[in-house]
Coordinates of C-alpha atoms and ligand atoms in Angstrom, one line a residue:
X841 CA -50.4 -11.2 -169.3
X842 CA -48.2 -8.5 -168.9
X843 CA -48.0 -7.5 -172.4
X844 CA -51.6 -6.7 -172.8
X845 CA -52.6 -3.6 -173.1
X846 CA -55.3 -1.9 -171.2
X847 CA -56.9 1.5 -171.9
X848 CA -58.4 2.7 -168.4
X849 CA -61.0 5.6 -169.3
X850 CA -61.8 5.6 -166.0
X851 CA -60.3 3.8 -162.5
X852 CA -61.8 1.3 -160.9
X853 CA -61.1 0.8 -157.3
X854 CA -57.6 1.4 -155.8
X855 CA -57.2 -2.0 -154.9
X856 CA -58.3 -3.6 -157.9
X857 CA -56.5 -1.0 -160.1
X858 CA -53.5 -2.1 -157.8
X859 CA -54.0 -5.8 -159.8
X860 CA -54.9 -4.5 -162.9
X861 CA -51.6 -2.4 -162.9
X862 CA -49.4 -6.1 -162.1
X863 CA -51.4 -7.8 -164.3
X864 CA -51.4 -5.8 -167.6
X865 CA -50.1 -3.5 -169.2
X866 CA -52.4 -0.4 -168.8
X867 CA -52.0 2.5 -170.2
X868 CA -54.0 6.0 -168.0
X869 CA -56.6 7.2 -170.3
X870 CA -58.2 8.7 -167.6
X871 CA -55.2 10.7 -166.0
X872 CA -54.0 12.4 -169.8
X873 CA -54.5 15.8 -170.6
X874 CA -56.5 16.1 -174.1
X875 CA -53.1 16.6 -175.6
X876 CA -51.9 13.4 -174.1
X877 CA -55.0 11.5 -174.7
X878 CA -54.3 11.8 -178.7
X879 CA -50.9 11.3 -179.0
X880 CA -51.5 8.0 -176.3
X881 CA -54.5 6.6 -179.2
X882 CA -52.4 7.5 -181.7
X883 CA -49.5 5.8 -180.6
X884 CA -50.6 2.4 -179.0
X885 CA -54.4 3.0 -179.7
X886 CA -53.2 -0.1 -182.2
X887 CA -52.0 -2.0 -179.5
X888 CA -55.0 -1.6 -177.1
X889 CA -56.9 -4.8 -176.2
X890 CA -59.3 -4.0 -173.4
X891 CA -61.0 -1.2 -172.1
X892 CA -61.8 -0.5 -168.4
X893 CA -64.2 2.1 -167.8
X894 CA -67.6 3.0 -165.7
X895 CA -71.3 4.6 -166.0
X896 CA -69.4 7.8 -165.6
X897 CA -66.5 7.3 -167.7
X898 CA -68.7 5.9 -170.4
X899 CA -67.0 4.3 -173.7
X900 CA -67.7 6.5 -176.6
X901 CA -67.5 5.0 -180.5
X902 CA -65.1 7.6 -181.7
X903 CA -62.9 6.3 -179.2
X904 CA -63.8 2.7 -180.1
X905 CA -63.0 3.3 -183.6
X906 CA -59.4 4.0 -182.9
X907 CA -58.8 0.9 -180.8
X908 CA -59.0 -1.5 -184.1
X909 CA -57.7 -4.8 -182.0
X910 CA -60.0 -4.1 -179.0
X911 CA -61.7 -7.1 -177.6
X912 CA -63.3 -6.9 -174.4
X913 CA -64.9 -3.5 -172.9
X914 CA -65.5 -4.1 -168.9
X915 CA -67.6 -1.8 -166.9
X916 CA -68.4 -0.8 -163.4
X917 CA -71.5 -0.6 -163.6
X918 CA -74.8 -1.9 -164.0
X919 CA -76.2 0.6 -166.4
X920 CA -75.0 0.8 -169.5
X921 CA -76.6 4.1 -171.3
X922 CA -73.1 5.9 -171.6
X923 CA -71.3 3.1 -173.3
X924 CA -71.6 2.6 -177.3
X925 CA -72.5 -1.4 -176.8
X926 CA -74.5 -1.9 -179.6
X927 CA -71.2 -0.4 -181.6
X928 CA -68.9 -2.6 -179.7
X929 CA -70.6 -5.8 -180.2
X930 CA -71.2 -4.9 -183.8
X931 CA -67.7 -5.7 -184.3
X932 CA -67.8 -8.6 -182.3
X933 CA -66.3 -6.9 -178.9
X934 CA -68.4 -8.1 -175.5
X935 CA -69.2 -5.2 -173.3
X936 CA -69.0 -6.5 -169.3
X937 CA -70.9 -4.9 -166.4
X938 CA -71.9 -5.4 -162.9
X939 CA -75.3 -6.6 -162.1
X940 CA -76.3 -8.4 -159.1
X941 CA -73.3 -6.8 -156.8
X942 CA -75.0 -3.6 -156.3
X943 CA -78.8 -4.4 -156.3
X944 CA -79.3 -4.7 -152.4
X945 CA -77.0 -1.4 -152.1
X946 CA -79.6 0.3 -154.7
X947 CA -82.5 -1.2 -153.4
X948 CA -80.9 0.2 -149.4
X949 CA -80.7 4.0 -150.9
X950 CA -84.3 3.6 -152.7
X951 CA -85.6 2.5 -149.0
X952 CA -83.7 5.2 -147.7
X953 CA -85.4 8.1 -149.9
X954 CA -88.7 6.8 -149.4
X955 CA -88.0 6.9 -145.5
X956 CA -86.7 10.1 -145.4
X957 CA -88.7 11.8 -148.1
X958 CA -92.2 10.8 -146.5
X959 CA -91.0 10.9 -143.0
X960 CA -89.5 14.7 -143.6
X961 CA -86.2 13.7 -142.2
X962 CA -84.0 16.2 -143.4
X963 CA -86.9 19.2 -141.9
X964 CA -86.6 17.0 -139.0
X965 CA -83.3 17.9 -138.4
X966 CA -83.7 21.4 -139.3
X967 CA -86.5 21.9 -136.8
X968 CA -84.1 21.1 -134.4
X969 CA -81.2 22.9 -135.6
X970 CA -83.0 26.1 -136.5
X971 CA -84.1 26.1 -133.0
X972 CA -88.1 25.4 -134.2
X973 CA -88.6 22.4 -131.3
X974 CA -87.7 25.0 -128.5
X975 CA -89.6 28.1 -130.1
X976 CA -92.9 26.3 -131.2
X977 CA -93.0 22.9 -130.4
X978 CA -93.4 19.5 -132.2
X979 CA -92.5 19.8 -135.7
X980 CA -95.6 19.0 -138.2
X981 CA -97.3 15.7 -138.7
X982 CA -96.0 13.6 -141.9
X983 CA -97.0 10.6 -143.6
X984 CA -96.6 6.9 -142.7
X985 CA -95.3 4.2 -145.1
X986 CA -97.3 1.5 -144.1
X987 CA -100.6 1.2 -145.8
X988 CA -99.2 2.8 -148.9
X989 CA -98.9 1.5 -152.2
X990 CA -95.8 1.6 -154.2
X991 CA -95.4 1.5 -157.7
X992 CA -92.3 0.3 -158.9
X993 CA -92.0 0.7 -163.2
X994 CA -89.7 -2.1 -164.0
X995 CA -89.7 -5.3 -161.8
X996 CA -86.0 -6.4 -162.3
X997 CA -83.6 -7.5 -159.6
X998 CA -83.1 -4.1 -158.0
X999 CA -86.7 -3.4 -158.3
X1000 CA -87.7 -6.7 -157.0
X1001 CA -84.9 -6.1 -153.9
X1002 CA -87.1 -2.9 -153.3
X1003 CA -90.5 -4.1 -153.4
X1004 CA -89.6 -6.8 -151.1
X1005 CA -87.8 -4.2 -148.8
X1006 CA -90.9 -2.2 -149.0
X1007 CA -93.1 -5.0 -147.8
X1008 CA -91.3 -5.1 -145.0
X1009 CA -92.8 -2.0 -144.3
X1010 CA -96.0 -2.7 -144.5
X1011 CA -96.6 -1.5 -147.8
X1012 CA -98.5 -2.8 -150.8
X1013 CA -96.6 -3.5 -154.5
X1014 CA -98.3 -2.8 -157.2
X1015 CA -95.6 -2.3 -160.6
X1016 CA -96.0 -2.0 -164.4
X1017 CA -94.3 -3.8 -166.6
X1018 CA -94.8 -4.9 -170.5
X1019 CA -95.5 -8.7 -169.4
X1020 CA -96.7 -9.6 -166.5
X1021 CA -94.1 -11.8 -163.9
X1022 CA -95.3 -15.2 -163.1
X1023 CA -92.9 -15.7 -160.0
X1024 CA -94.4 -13.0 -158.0
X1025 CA -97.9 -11.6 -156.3
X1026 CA -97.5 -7.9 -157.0
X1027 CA -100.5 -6.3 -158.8
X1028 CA -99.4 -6.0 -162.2
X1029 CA -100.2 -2.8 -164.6
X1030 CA -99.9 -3.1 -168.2
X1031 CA -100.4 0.7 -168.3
X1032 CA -98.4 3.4 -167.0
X1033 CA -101.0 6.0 -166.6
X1034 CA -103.7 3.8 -164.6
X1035 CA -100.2 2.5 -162.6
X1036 CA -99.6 6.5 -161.5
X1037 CA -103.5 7.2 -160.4
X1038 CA -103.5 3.9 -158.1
X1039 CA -100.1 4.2 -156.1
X1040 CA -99.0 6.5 -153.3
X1041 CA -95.2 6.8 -154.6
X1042 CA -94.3 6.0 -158.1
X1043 CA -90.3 4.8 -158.6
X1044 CA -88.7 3.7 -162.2
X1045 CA -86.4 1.0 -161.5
X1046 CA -85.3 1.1 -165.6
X1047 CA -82.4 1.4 -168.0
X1048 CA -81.1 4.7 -168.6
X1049 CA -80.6 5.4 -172.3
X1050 CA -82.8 6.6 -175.7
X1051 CA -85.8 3.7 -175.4
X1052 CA -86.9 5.3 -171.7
X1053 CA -85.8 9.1 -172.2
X1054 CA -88.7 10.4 -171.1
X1055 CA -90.6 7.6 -169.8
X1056 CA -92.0 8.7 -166.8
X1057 CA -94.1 11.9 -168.5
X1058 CA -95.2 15.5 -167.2
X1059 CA -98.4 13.4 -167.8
X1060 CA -97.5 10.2 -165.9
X1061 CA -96.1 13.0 -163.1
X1062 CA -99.6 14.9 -163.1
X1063 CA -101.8 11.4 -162.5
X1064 CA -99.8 10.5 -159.4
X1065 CA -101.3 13.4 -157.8
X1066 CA -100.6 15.9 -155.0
X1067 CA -100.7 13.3 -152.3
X1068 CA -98.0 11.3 -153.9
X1069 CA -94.1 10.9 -154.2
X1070 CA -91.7 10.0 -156.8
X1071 CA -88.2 8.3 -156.0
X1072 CA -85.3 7.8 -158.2
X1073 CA -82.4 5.2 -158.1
X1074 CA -81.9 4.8 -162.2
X1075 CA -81.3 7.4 -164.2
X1076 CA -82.5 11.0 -164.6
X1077 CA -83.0 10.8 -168.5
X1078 CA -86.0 8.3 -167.5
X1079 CA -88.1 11.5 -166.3
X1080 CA -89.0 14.5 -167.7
X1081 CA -87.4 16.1 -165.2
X1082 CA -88.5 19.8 -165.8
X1083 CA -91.9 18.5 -165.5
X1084 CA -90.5 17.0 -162.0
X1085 CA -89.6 20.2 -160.7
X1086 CA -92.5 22.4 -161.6
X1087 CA -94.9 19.8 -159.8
X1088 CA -92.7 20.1 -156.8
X1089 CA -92.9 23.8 -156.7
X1090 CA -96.7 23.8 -157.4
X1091 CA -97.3 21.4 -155.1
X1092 CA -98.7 19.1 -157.5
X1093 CA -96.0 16.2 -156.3
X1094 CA -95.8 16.0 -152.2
X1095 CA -92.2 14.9 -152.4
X1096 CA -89.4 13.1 -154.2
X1097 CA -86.4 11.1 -153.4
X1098 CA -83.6 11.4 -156.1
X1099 CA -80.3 9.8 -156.1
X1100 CA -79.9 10.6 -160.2
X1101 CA -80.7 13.9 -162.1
X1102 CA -80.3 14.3 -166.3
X1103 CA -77.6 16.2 -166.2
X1104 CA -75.5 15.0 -163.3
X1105 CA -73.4 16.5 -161.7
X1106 CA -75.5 19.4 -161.9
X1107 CA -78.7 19.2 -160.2
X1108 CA -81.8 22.1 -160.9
X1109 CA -81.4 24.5 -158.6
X1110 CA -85.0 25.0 -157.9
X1111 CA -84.7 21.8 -156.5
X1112 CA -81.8 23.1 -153.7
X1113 CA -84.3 25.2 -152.0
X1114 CA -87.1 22.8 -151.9
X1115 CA -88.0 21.0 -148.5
X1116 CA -89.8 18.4 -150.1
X1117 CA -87.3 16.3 -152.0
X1118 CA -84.5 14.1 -150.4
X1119 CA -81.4 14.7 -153.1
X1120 CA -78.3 12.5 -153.5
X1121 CA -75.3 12.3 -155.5
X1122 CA -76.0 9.4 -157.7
X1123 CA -74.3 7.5 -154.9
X1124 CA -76.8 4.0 -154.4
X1125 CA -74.1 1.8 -155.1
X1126 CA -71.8 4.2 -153.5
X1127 CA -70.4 1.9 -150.3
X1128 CA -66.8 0.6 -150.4
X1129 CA -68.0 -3.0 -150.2
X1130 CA -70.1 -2.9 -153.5
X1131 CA -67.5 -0.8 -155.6
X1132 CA -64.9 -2.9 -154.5
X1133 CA -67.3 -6.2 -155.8
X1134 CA -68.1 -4.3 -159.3
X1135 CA -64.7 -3.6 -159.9
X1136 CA -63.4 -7.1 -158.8
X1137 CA -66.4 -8.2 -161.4
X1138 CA -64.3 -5.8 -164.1
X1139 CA -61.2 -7.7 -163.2
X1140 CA -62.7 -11.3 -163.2
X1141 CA -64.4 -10.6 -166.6
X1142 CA -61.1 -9.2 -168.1
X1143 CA -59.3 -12.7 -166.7
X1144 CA -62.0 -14.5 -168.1
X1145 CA -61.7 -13.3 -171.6
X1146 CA -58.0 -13.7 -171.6
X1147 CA -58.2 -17.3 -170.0
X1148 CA -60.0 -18.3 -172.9
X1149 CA -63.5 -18.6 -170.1
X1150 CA -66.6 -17.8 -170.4
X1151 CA -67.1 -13.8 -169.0
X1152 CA -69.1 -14.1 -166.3
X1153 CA -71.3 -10.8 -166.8
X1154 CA -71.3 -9.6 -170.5
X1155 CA -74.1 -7.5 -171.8
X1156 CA -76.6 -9.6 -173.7
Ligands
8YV48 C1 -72.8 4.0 -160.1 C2 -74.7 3.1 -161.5 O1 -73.1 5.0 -159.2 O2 -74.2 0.9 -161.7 C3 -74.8 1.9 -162.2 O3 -75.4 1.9 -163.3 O4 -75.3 4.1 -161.9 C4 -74.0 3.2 -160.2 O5 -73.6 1.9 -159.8 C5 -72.3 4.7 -161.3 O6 -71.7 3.7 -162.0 C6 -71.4 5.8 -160.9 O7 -70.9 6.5 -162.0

């Protein structure tokens, strides 16, 4: 398969690029200048038959529509809001991702922010390191998880993976969804609002992209209540994340956990200051065993296609 050409937008793991580089012929998309990235489309743009790319790299249509013999798009990723799909498959062109490989590692980091964002962790080890245990004691009281009820606005498999983690915790699962799941016991909410004024920490496990921008509202925010928490592990665009802030700063919000932010890399700096928020870099699915699955999931799709298989994970 040597003599089929592959754009890489952006790398995949080095061992996996390692056997994409001995396999195909791949062409560095992601390592041209701007200069080089034209002249490189307009010279074998022609001659491109797959794309490999990822949630950050994204797959835009005005690159599409110089790639007129592309066949297969594969992604790292799970979320697909920065790849032109609906484009691609217009024409015919699957777009792969990576489901299922990452869920427990998103589910881990959701876990992880509702740990450390109601148990004050990162205070906690300030309180040492300012020298606050010696100078005054035990640090202030915070807030248990068991007993709590979390509200989870999406039940798929990485939300399911966290309710179930969450049990373990003692806590209750309540989650809103359009139709209610017959294969579990969760409370189910057919409406958002009432979801928000009943749980003690409210999480979107959702798509990123234009049908959720927004989702979870300054409204949606406000009913939760200043008792309450919000965590994170989707996508930024799914909050109205100005509205996030404020409530922070008034108070309104007790505390969030947020591994994703709208305009990522950049995160508001209001919320650098705070001591109520636990803030990662987008990095759930961020461990060297799940990248190396999703991008051994880009290469298996990619075979698949040009065995003549069946892909194993192509966006429906
Ligand atoms: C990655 C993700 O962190 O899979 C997704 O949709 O957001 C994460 O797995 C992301 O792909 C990094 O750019």
């Amino acid at each position: 398969m040597k003599d089929i050409d592959v754009l890489v937008v952006w790398p995949i793991r080095p061992d996996q690029m390692a056997v994409l580089e001995q396999t195909y012929r791949v062409h560095r998309y992601d390592l041209a200048s701007d200069t080089e990235k034209a002249h490189m489309i307009d010279t074998i743009g022609e001659q491109i038959r797959a794309v490999v790319t990822t949630h950050g790299g994204g797959f835009e249509k005005s690159l599409l529509d110089r790639l007129p013999n592309l066949e297969i798009v594969g992604c790292a990723s799970v979320g697909f809001d920065t790849l032109c799909v609906s484009d691609c498959q217009a024409r015919g062109i699957p777009v792969t991702h990576t489901p299922d490989v990452l869920t427990d590692d998103v589910a881990d980091m959701a876990m992880m922010l509702l740990l450390a964002t109601l148990r004050r962790m990162l205070p906690a080890v300030d309180w040492i390191k300012q020298g606050h245990w010696v100078a005054q004691g035990m640090m202030p009281l915070n807030t248990s998880l068991k007993g709590k009820t979390l509200g989870i606005v999406g039940l798929g498999r990485i939300g399911q993976a966290i309710a179930s983690r969450a049990e373990a915790f003692g806590m209750n699962i309540s989650y809103y969804s359009r139709a209610k799941k017959t294969d579990v016991s969760y409370k189910h909410y057919d409406d958002l609002m009432t979801l928000a004024k009943d749980v003690d920490v409210l999480a979107p496990v959702i798509p990123g992209g234009s049908a959720t921008q927004g989702f979870i509202s300054r409204e949606v925010l406000t009913a939760l209540g200043p008792d309450s928490y919000f965590i994170n592990v989707s996508r930024g665009s799914v909050v109205d994340e100005t509205a996030l802030v404020e409530l922070l700063a008034q108070g309104a919000i007790k505390g969030a956990g947020l591994d994703v932010f709208v305009d990522e890399p950049n995160v508001p700096d209001a919320l650098l200051s705070m001591d109520n928020v636990v803030l990662q870099p987008h990095c759930a699915s961020g461990t060297f065993e799940t990248r190396a699955a999703m991008a051994q999931l880009v290469l298996d799709n990619l075979s698949a296609h040009f065995g003549n298989k069946p892909l194993l994970t192509p966006i429906q």
